[in-house]
Short mmCIF file of C-alpha atoms in Angstrom, two decimals:
data_model
loop_
_atom_site.label_atom_id
_atom_site.label_comp_id
_atom_site.label_asym_id
_atom_site.label_seq_id
_atom_site.Cartn_x
_atom_site.Cartn_y
_atom_site.Cartn_z
CA LYS V 282 7.95 13.33 -3.30
CA PHE V 283 11.44 11.94 -3.43
CA ARG V 284 14.42 13.31 -1.60
CA ASN V 285 16.83 11.70 -4.00
CA GLY V 286 16.84 11.85 -7.78
CA VAL V 287 14.99 8.69 -8.74
CA ARG V 288 13.25 8.51 -12.10
CA TRP V 289 9.48 8.87 -11.53
CA LEU V 290 6.73 10.65 -13.42
CA SER V 291 9.06 11.09 -16.36
CA LYS V 292 7.89 10.79 -19.96
CA SER V 293 9.40 7.32 -20.16
CA SER V 294 7.30 4.20 -19.63
CA GLU V 295 6.33 3.46 -16.03
CA CYS V 296 8.12 0.15 -16.48
CA SER V 297 11.45 2.02 -16.56
CA TRP V 298 10.77 3.90 -13.31
CA ASP V 299 12.81 3.00 -10.24
CA GLY V 300 11.07 0.47 -8.02
CA VAL V 301 8.55 -0.59 -10.68
CA ALA V 302 8.31 -4.11 -12.09
CA CYS V 303 6.18 -4.99 -15.10
CA THR V 304 4.85 -8.09 -16.80
CA ASN V 305 4.10 -7.65 -20.50
CA ASP V 306 4.38 -3.85 -20.12
CA ILE V 307 1.80 -3.82 -17.30
CA VAL V 308 2.80 -2.50 -13.87
CA THR V 309 2.47 -5.37 -11.40
CA LYS V 310 4.81 -4.43 -8.55
CA ILE V 311 5.88 -1.18 -6.95
CA ASN V 312 8.58 -1.35 -4.28
CA LEU V 313 9.54 2.05 -2.91
CA SER V 314 10.48 0.93 0.58
CA SER V 315 13.01 3.13 2.37
CA LYS V 316 13.16 5.67 -0.49
CA TYR V 317 12.79 8.77 1.72
CA LEU V 318 9.27 9.48 0.41
CA PHE V 319 7.37 12.16 2.27
CA GLY V 320 4.00 13.84 2.00
CA VAL V 321 0.46 12.54 1.65
CA LEU V 322 0.03 8.96 0.45
CA PRO V 323 -1.16 9.52 -3.15
CA SER V 324 -4.32 7.90 -4.48
CA GLU V 325 -2.65 7.69 -7.91
CA PHE V 326 -1.27 4.25 -7.09
CA SER V 327 -4.81 3.05 -7.83
CA ALA V 328 -4.17 3.88 -11.51
CA PHE V 329 -2.43 0.50 -11.74
CA PRO V 330 -5.40 -1.91 -11.48
CA LEU V 331 -3.29 -5.03 -12.08
CA LEU V 332 -0.85 -4.22 -9.28
CA ILE V 333 -0.13 -7.29 -7.15
CA GLU V 334 2.42 -5.76 -4.76
CA LEU V 335 2.66 -2.29 -3.28
CA ASP V 336 5.55 -1.82 -0.83
CA LEU V 337 5.96 1.64 0.68
CA TYR V 338 7.52 0.45 3.94
CA SER V 339 9.68 2.83 6.00
CA ASN V 340 9.12 6.25 4.48
CA SER V 341 7.54 9.41 5.88
CA LEU V 342 4.15 9.20 4.19
CA ASN V 343 1.24 10.78 6.04
CA GLY V 344 -2.50 11.28 5.72
CA ASN V 345 -5.01 8.47 5.30
CA ILE V 346 -5.05 5.34 3.17
CA PRO V 347 -6.90 6.56 0.06
CA GLU V 348 -10.36 5.09 -0.61
CA ALA V 349 -9.25 4.77 -4.25
CA PHE V 350 -7.03 1.84 -3.19
CA GLU V 351 -10.19 -0.31 -3.34
CA LYS V 352 -9.56 -0.39 -7.13
CA LEU V 353 -6.45 -2.51 -6.51
CA THR V 354 -8.45 -5.73 -6.71
CA LYS V 355 -5.48 -7.90 -7.81
CA LEU V 356 -3.33 -6.89 -4.83
CA GLU V 357 -1.61 -9.77 -3.04
CA SER V 358 0.65 -7.76 -0.72
CA LEU V 359 0.32 -4.27 0.76
CA ASP V 360 3.05 -2.86 2.99
CA LEU V 361 2.47 0.60 4.41
CA GLY V 362 4.31 -0.10 7.67
CA THR V 363 6.58 2.41 9.39
CA ASN V 364 5.20 5.65 7.97
CA GLN V 365 3.16 8.44 9.56
CA LEU V 366 -0.27 7.43 8.29
CA ALA V 367 -3.24 8.21 10.53
CA GLY V 368 -7.01 8.04 10.84
CA SER V 369 -9.06 4.89 10.49
CA ILE V 370 -8.17 2.04 8.23
CA PRO V 371 -10.70 2.30 5.39
CA ASN V 372 -13.03 -0.52 4.39
CA ILE V 373 -11.35 -1.03 0.99
CA PHE V 374 -10.40 -4.71 1.05
CA ARG V 375 -13.71 -6.37 0.04
CA ASN V 376 -12.78 -7.04 -3.60
CA MET V 377 -9.16 -8.00 -2.93
CA GLN V 378 -9.71 -11.76 -3.16
CA SER V 379 -6.00 -12.50 -3.73
CA LEU V 380 -4.73 -10.47 -0.78
CA GLN V 381 -2.24 -12.51 1.28
CA SER V 382 -0.53 -9.92 3.50
CA VAL V 383 -1.10 -6.42 4.86
CA TYR V 384 1.45 -4.57 6.96
CA LEU V 385 0.22 -1.39 8.65
CA GLU V 386 2.30 -1.35 11.84
CA SER V 387 4.18 1.69 13.17
CA ASN V 388 1.67 4.28 11.99
CA PHE V 389 -0.97 6.28 13.85
CA PHE V 390 -4.19 4.46 12.94
CA LYS V 391 -7.20 4.37 15.23
CA GLY V 392 -10.56 2.60 15.38
CA ASP V 393 -11.55 -0.91 14.38
CA LEU V 394 -10.10 -3.11 11.69
CA PRO V 395 -12.54 -2.80 8.77
CA ALA V 396 -14.98 -5.64 8.12
CA SER V 397 -13.54 -6.23 4.65
CA LEU V 398 -10.06 -6.84 6.07
CA CYS V 399 -11.43 -9.14 8.77
CA ALA V 400 -13.27 -11.12 6.06
CA ASN V 401 -9.97 -11.67 4.21
CA ILE V 402 -8.33 -12.81 7.44
CA ASP V 403 -11.21 -15.20 8.21
CA SER V 404 -11.26 -16.72 4.71
CA ASN V 405 -7.52 -17.38 4.48
CA PRO V 406 -5.70 -19.19 7.32
CA GLN V 407 -2.31 -18.22 5.82
CA PHE V 408 -3.16 -14.50 5.75
CA VAL V 409 -0.48 -12.31 7.36
CA ILE V 410 -1.31 -8.99 8.98
CA GLY V 411 0.90 -6.57 10.86
CA VAL V 412 -0.92 -3.84 12.78
CA ASP V 413 -0.43 -2.17 16.14
CA CYS V 414 -3.25 -3.40 18.36
CA ASN V 415 -3.23 -1.08 21.31
CA ASN V 416 -5.54 1.60 22.64
CA ASN V 417 -5.91 3.04 19.15
CA VAL V 418 -6.73 0.03 16.90
CA ASN V 419 -9.24 -2.62 17.90
CA CYS V 420 -8.35 -6.03 16.51
#
């Protein structure tokens, strides 16, 4: 949900929505950082299978990271930092061969980093990850 009147879920093409970038009429980037979003992180972002960047930094999104995000196999960058997400980080990263960066810091995650995320880190020395490693997340 938006607190301000941005154009989303209108009848117009997704490529005309605020924060959306397209290549050849295909959604490839969504940047909704600091847009005052609140509510549960929607699984509907997975409806864009050619998405390479999803930036939802600094909003008030809550709930878990949806399992449906595993469909985002072309993702290069995922930023869910500084929200109110919780639970364990799901094991959704196994088919994200192009993933270069994941930012999950300043949320309320707990448990271990999933094996699929660790595999991406191990296979790419330039991989960037931001996560709070404290008593709640085991790195």
